[in-house]
Amino acid sequence: MTRNTPPRSSGSSGASGKGKGARRGGSQPGQVSRPRWGKPHRPEATDREGLTARTAPVVPAEVRPEAPVEKPARDGKAVRDGKAVRDGKAVRDGKPARGEKAVRGEKPARDGKPARDGKGADSAGRKAPRKQAVRPPKALRGQAVRASRPETPSGDPLVGERYEVEIGPVAHGGGHCVARHEGRVLFVRHALPGEKVVALVTEGTTTSRFLRADAVEVLEPAKDRIEAPCPFAGPGKCGGCDWQHVTPGGQRKLKGAVLTEQLAKLAGLTPAEAGWDGSVEPVGGKLPAGQVPAWRTRVQYTVDAESGKVGLRKHRSHDVQVIDRCLIAAEGVTELGIESRDWPGVASVEAVAASGSSDRQVVLTPRDGAQLPLVELDKPVSIARVDDQGDVHKVHGRGFVRERAAGRTWRVSNGGFWQIHPEAPDTLVDAVLDGLDPQWGENALDLYCGVGLFAGALADRVGEDGAVLGIESAKQAVVDARHNLAALDNVRIECDRVETLLPRTGITATDLIVLDPPRSGAGRETVAHLVGLEARRIAYVACDPAALARDLKFFAEGGYRPVSLRAFDLFPMTHHFECVAILEPAGN
């Protein structure tokens, strides 16, 4: 299989200090590069006035997201953080942001499951934000948290109507395909391109722009269709998986079609122009037909309030599908026996099974006013709880799990982010290093760095004459990253939002950049700043093909083009997958 790896660098910015990084002025104030950071005092990046990110004064225009400031109304609309607000929602680029997406840098919850502000995935395979960013307020603790919904749409409801339709191409997000009935678009789940099905409408009215539906009867099946191995997969059931009814190869073809469509639509690129061979690479060994890969090392169960049994959310619903086993859960999660016991007084149970160690952790969210039950599981496990403010506290055992990847042991605390496929960390690190080809003595940025996975791998390659700066907004992840990389003198980790801190570091140039942004992507402003750093190569790790394509367009506007793109099927049975794009200046 073609690996889509760009040719190796000549190493012109190596240890001699005479390469590209040095020519850009490695001794300029604010550069991360030339001075070696040694223990015990690692100098902080400074601007031209000698101020660091911590000592620089906050300019009046900067408003932290933790404390939004209301500004005087403009044309009858309130202004918050420099953006107009309509009906409590920020207006961006002249259009109101929708729902939770009005908050930049965090990902919205879907199917009643939280998502992370940079990495990781919920039980449907999405990258999920850190808990302190998504926990509900005290007033809603222990209750089902419903996203604000628009007013009841006009028109007569069509829910329950059945239409015989021919299924068209797969669509981005949600595991659905496009069909049409009497000119109206239907997004149909549990179907495949080319099939003829009976679609049952699940959302929409006579005035809706489109309808949502489930394929409840397959009249003409596609060749990639199989019987769903999971008894909880299907119309009206668990929303965690999207493609249980598709062969593994068929799933990867669907994901490849989505990426192809998003690149063309949002970036104006063909696969060849993106440096992609069109394949979605499988990860893990081949399984017998009909067997589901048990890859998910972190599962967040929702507890049914009436029965106390655990389950998973139904698609686009807060209703709970009670289950007795999740087939995609890793063996380390299954062996805990979460599904076999009752959980009175608990709203959710998150099970974590570390890869490379025997560490197991269960994080409990109690219902409002309830006491945690005595937890007795089938295997030794650490217990933690989430308080009313969304903070995680150790109840029993360790407050962290130990993961193993890239030749190191990594501490990940309080159910924090770690890639949930056991082979994902090494797969992504290898792809990033193959694409960047770091040279001894180069400097690098690791943006949205989590617990330091890419920063550690880069530090080993650039050596003691190089330097790596990691930026991460989650405080506990920063604490873990500093612990994990404490032995490396050439690494520094800073805590803040990338878009806030990076412009204030005074860094004017670097050799390499790795960014693994939230599901919403890096955005035009951050991309513009990165382009100005004139990196030799940039590695973009993406969990959402639409965000990747949008940002590739922004990079193109700044003179960077993708020379390599690889896609990995790290979330089998779901519609999610991961990409690693390598970019270079277009003139190279």
mmCIF file with all atom_site columns, C-alpha atoms in Angstrom, residues 70-177:
data_model
loop_
_atom_site.group_PDB
_atom_site.id
_atom_site.type_symbol
_atom_site.label_atom_id
_atom_site.label_alt_id
_atom_site.label_comp_id
_atom_site.label_asym_id
_atom_site.label_entity_id
_atom_site.label_seq_id
_atom_site.pdbx_PDB_ins_code
_atom_site.Cartn_x
_atom_site.Cartn_y
_atom_site.Cartn_z
_atom_site.occupancy
_atom_site.B_iso_or_equiv
_atom_site.pdbx_formal_charge
_atom_site.auth_seq_id
_atom_site.auth_comp_id
_atom_site.auth_asym_id
_atom_site.auth_atom_id
_atom_site.pdbx_PDB_model_num
ATOM 1   C CA . GLU A 1 70  ? -20.391 42.031 27.467 1.00 0.00 ? 70  GLU A CA 1
ATOM 2   C CA . LYS A 1 71  ? -19.699 45.159 25.418 1.00 0.00 ? 71  LYS A CA 1
ATOM 3   C CA . PRO A 1 72  ? -22.198 47.869 24.554 1.00 0.00 ? 72  PRO A CA 1
ATOM 4   C CA . ALA A 1 73  ? -24.841 46.876 22.067 1.00 0.00 ? 73  ALA A CA 1
ATOM 5   C CA . ARG A 1 74  ? -24.184 47.635 18.431 1.00 0.00 ? 74  ARG A CA 1
ATOM 6   C CA . ASP A 1 75  ? -27.098 48.068 16.089 1.00 0.00 ? 75  ASP A CA 1
ATOM 7   C CA . GLY A 1 76  ? -29.350 46.562 18.700 1.00 0.00 ? 76  GLY A CA 1
ATOM 8   C CA . LYS A 1 77  ? -27.149 43.489 19.205 1.00 0.00 ? 77  LYS A CA 1
ATOM 9   C CA . ALA A 1 78  ? -24.983 42.750 22.219 1.00 0.00 ? 78  ALA A CA 1
ATOM 10  C CA . VAL A 1 79  ? -21.280 42.299 21.606 1.00 0.00 ? 79  VAL A CA 1
ATOM 11  C CA . ARG A 1 80  ? -19.268 39.610 23.388 1.00 0.00 ? 80  ARG A CA 1
ATOM 12  C CA . ASP A 1 81  ? -15.573 38.926 22.907 1.00 0.00 ? 81  ASP A CA 1
ATOM 13  C CA . GLY A 1 82  ? -15.557 41.214 19.920 1.00 0.00 ? 82  GLY A CA 1
ATOM 14  C CA . LYS A 1 83  ? -18.405 39.360 18.220 1.00 0.00 ? 83  LYS A CA 1
ATOM 15  C CA . ALA A 1 84  ? -22.019 40.377 17.915 1.00 0.00 ? 84  ALA A CA 1
ATOM 16  C CA . VAL A 1 85  ? -24.482 38.231 19.836 1.00 0.00 ? 85  VAL A CA 1
ATOM 17  C CA . ARG A 1 86  ? -27.929 37.334 18.601 1.00 0.00 ? 86  ARG A CA 1
ATOM 18  C CA . ASP A 1 87  ? -30.297 35.635 21.000 1.00 0.00 ? 87  ASP A CA 1
ATOM 19  C CA . GLY A 1 88  ? -27.378 34.627 23.202 1.00 0.00 ? 88  GLY A CA 1
ATOM 20  C CA . LYS A 1 89  ? -25.325 33.131 20.356 1.00 0.00 ? 89  LYS A CA 1
ATOM 21  C CA . ALA A 1 90  ? -22.085 34.584 19.069 1.00 0.00 ? 90  ALA A CA 1
ATOM 22  C CA . VAL A 1 91  ? -22.112 35.892 15.529 1.00 0.00 ? 91  VAL A CA 1
ATOM 23  C CA . ARG A 1 92  ? -19.095 34.863 13.498 1.00 0.00 ? 92  ARG A CA 1
ATOM 24  C CA . ASP A 1 93  ? -18.358 36.082 9.987  1.00 0.00 ? 93  ASP A CA 1
ATOM 25  C CA . GLY A 1 94  ? -21.704 37.789 9.924  1.00 0.00 ? 94  GLY A CA 1
ATOM 26  C CA . LYS A 1 95  ? -23.660 34.628 10.752 1.00 0.00 ? 95  LYS A CA 1
ATOM 27  C CA . PRO A 1 96  ? -24.831 33.445 14.177 1.00 0.00 ? 96  PRO A CA 1
ATOM 28  C CA . ALA A 1 97  ? -23.008 30.423 15.537 1.00 0.00 ? 97  ALA A CA 1
ATOM 29  C CA . ARG A 1 98  ? -25.242 27.460 16.262 1.00 0.00 ? 98  ARG A CA 1
ATOM 30  C CA . GLY A 1 99  ? -25.660 26.019 19.710 1.00 0.00 ? 99  GLY A CA 1
ATOM 31  C CA . GLU A 1 100 ? -22.521 24.948 21.503 1.00 0.00 ? 100 GLU A CA 1
ATOM 32  C CA . LYS A 1 101 ? -20.373 25.642 18.452 1.00 0.00 ? 101 LYS A CA 1
ATOM 33  C CA . ALA A 1 102 ? -20.532 29.305 19.389 1.00 0.00 ? 102 ALA A CA 1
ATOM 34  C CA . VAL A 1 103 ? -17.693 28.535 21.791 1.00 0.00 ? 103 VAL A CA 1
ATOM 35  C CA . ARG A 1 104 ? -14.539 28.264 19.753 1.00 0.00 ? 104 ARG A CA 1
ATOM 36  C CA . GLY A 1 105 ? -12.075 25.562 20.654 1.00 0.00 ? 105 GLY A CA 1
ATOM 37  C CA . GLU A 1 106 ? -14.594 23.129 22.126 1.00 0.00 ? 106 GLU A CA 1
ATOM 38  C CA . LYS A 1 107 ? -16.633 20.502 20.454 1.00 0.00 ? 107 LYS A CA 1
ATOM 39  C CA . PRO A 1 108 ? -20.370 20.128 20.900 1.00 0.00 ? 108 PRO A CA 1
ATOM 40  C CA . ALA A 1 109 ? -21.974 17.140 22.530 1.00 0.00 ? 109 ALA A CA 1
ATOM 41  C CA . ARG A 1 110 ? -23.744 14.740 20.216 1.00 0.00 ? 110 ARG A CA 1
ATOM 42  C CA . ASP A 1 111 ? -26.120 11.927 20.913 1.00 0.00 ? 111 ASP A CA 1
ATOM 43  C CA . GLY A 1 112 ? -26.069 13.015 24.535 1.00 0.00 ? 112 GLY A CA 1
ATOM 44  C CA . LYS A 1 113 ? -22.346 12.282 24.864 1.00 0.00 ? 113 LYS A CA 1
ATOM 45  C CA . PRO A 1 114 ? -19.699 14.837 25.671 1.00 0.00 ? 114 PRO A CA 1
ATOM 46  C CA . ALA A 1 115 ? -16.929 15.701 23.276 1.00 0.00 ? 115 ALA A CA 1
ATOM 47  C CA . ARG A 1 116 ? -13.401 16.904 24.037 1.00 0.00 ? 116 ARG A CA 1
ATOM 48  C CA . ASP A 1 117 ? -11.799 20.247 23.305 1.00 0.00 ? 117 ASP A CA 1
ATOM 49  C CA . GLY A 1 118 ? -8.891  18.805 21.429 1.00 0.00 ? 118 GLY A CA 1
ATOM 50  C CA . LYS A 1 119 ? -8.703  15.106 21.363 1.00 0.00 ? 119 LYS A CA 1
ATOM 51  C CA . GLY A 1 120 ? -10.027 11.750 22.276 1.00 0.00 ? 120 GLY A CA 1
ATOM 52  C CA . ALA A 1 121 ? -13.417 10.331 21.504 1.00 0.00 ? 121 ALA A CA 1
ATOM 53  C CA . ASP A 1 122 ? -16.771 9.672  22.998 1.00 0.00 ? 122 ASP A CA 1
ATOM 54  C CA . SER A 1 123 ? -18.495 6.301  22.823 1.00 0.00 ? 123 SER A CA 1
ATOM 55  C CA . ALA A 1 124 ? -19.264 6.797  19.143 1.00 0.00 ? 124 ALA A CA 1
ATOM 56  C CA . GLY A 1 125 ? -15.618 7.387  18.344 1.00 0.00 ? 125 GLY A CA 1
ATOM 57  C CA . ARG A 1 126 ? -15.637 11.175 18.294 1.00 0.00 ? 126 ARG A CA 1
ATOM 58  C CA . LYS A 1 127 ? -12.790 13.093 19.751 1.00 0.00 ? 127 LYS A CA 1
ATOM 59  C CA . ALA A 1 128 ? -13.973 14.297 23.053 1.00 0.00 ? 128 ALA A CA 1
ATOM 60  C CA . PRO A 1 129 ? -13.206 17.473 25.098 1.00 0.00 ? 129 PRO A CA 1
ATOM 61  C CA . ARG A 1 130 ? -11.731 17.482 28.531 1.00 0.00 ? 130 ARG A CA 1
ATOM 62  C CA . LYS A 1 131 ? -14.157 17.043 31.316 1.00 0.00 ? 131 LYS A CA 1
ATOM 63  C CA . GLN A 1 132 ? -13.756 20.447 32.915 1.00 0.00 ? 132 GLN A CA 1
ATOM 64  C CA . ALA A 1 133 ? -14.988 21.977 29.661 1.00 0.00 ? 133 ALA A CA 1
ATOM 65  C CA . VAL A 1 134 ? -18.131 19.872 29.285 1.00 0.00 ? 134 VAL A CA 1
ATOM 66  C CA . ARG A 1 135 ? -19.466 18.949 32.705 1.00 0.00 ? 135 ARG A CA 1
ATOM 67  C CA . PRO A 1 136 ? -22.964 20.354 33.295 1.00 0.00 ? 136 PRO A CA 1
ATOM 68  C CA . PRO A 1 137 ? -23.478 23.064 35.894 1.00 0.00 ? 137 PRO A CA 1
ATOM 69  C CA . LYS A 1 138 ? -24.505 22.194 39.426 1.00 0.00 ? 138 LYS A CA 1
ATOM 70  C CA . ALA A 1 139 ? -28.167 22.822 38.751 1.00 0.00 ? 139 ALA A CA 1
ATOM 71  C CA . LEU A 1 140 ? -28.135 20.111 36.099 1.00 0.00 ? 140 LEU A CA 1
ATOM 72  C CA . ARG A 1 141 ? -25.800 17.597 37.793 1.00 0.00 ? 141 ARG A CA 1
ATOM 73  C CA . GLY A 1 142 ? -27.188 14.088 37.653 1.00 0.00 ? 142 GLY A CA 1
ATOM 74  C CA . GLN A 1 143 ? -29.875 14.989 35.154 1.00 0.00 ? 143 GLN A CA 1
ATOM 75  C CA . ALA A 1 144 ? -29.996 14.428 31.432 1.00 0.00 ? 144 ALA A CA 1
ATOM 76  C CA . VAL A 1 145 ? -28.458 17.559 29.917 1.00 0.00 ? 145 VAL A CA 1
ATOM 77  C CA . ARG A 1 146 ? -30.401 18.551 26.857 1.00 0.00 ? 146 ARG A CA 1
ATOM 78  C CA . ALA A 1 147 ? -28.895 20.836 24.270 1.00 0.00 ? 147 ALA A CA 1
ATOM 79  C CA . SER A 1 148 ? -31.019 23.886 23.581 1.00 0.00 ? 148 SER A CA 1
ATOM 80  C CA . ARG A 1 149 ? -33.371 23.106 20.726 1.00 0.00 ? 149 ARG A CA 1
ATOM 81  C CA . PRO A 1 150 ? -35.027 25.433 18.267 1.00 0.00 ? 150 PRO A CA 1
ATOM 82  C CA . GLU A 1 151 ? -38.684 26.182 18.574 1.00 0.00 ? 151 GLU A CA 1
ATOM 83  C CA . THR A 1 152 ? -41.103 23.614 17.221 1.00 0.00 ? 152 THR A CA 1
ATOM 84  C CA . PRO A 1 153 ? -40.798 23.777 13.422 1.00 0.00 ? 153 PRO A CA 1
ATOM 85  C CA . SER A 1 154 ? -43.759 24.845 11.370 1.00 0.00 ? 154 SER A CA 1
ATOM 86  C CA . GLY A 1 155 ? -45.591 22.476 9.080  1.00 0.00 ? 155 GLY A CA 1
ATOM 87  C CA . ASP A 1 156 ? -47.232 19.145 9.635  1.00 0.00 ? 156 ASP A CA 1
ATOM 88  C CA . PRO A 1 157 ? -45.031 16.465 11.216 1.00 0.00 ? 157 PRO A CA 1
ATOM 89  C CA . LEU A 1 158 ? -43.834 13.660 8.966  1.00 0.00 ? 158 LEU A CA 1
ATOM 90  C CA . VAL A 1 159 ? -42.352 11.458 11.689 1.00 0.00 ? 159 VAL A CA 1
ATOM 91  C CA . GLY A 1 160 ? -43.504 7.901  11.130 1.00 0.00 ? 160 GLY A CA 1
ATOM 92  C CA . GLU A 1 161 ? -44.038 8.287  7.393  1.00 0.00 ? 161 GLU A CA 1
ATOM 93  C CA . ARG A 1 162 ? -42.516 5.562  5.196  1.00 0.00 ? 162 ARG A CA 1
ATOM 94  C CA . TYR A 1 163 ? -41.008 6.202  1.792  1.00 0.00 ? 163 TYR A CA 1
ATOM 95  C CA . GLU A 1 164 ? -39.519 3.774  -0.691 1.00 0.00 ? 164 GLU A CA 1
ATOM 96  C CA . VAL A 1 165 ? -36.289 5.405  -1.854 1.00 0.00 ? 165 VAL A CA 1
ATOM 97  C CA . GLU A 1 166 ? -33.056 4.680  -3.692 1.00 0.00 ? 166 GLU A CA 1
ATOM 98  C CA . ILE A 1 167 ? -29.991 5.467  -1.615 1.00 0.00 ? 167 ILE A CA 1
ATOM 99  C CA . GLY A 1 168 ? -27.381 7.825  -3.010 1.00 0.00 ? 168 GLY A CA 1
ATOM 100 C CA . PRO A 1 169 ? -23.872 8.685  -1.771 1.00 0.00 ? 169 PRO A CA 1
ATOM 101 C CA . VAL A 1 170 ? -22.654 8.601  1.809  1.00 0.00 ? 170 VAL A CA 1
ATOM 102 C CA . ALA A 1 171 ? -22.716 11.976 3.591  1.00 0.00 ? 171 ALA A CA 1
ATOM 103 C CA . HIS A 1 172 ? -20.283 13.495 6.062  1.00 0.00 ? 172 HIS A CA 1
ATOM 104 C CA . GLY A 1 173 ? -21.089 12.899 9.729  1.00 0.00 ? 173 GLY A CA 1
ATOM 105 C CA . GLY A 1 174 ? -23.739 10.787 11.399 1.00 0.00 ? 174 GLY A CA 1
ATOM 106 C CA . GLY A 1 175 ? -23.301 7.576  9.425  1.00 0.00 ? 175 GLY A CA 1
ATOM 107 C CA . HIS A 1 176 ? -26.056 8.386  6.956  1.00 0.00 ? 176 HIS A CA 1
ATOM 108 C CA . CYS A 1 177 ? -26.516 8.373  3.203  1.00 0.00 ? 177 CYS A CA 1
#
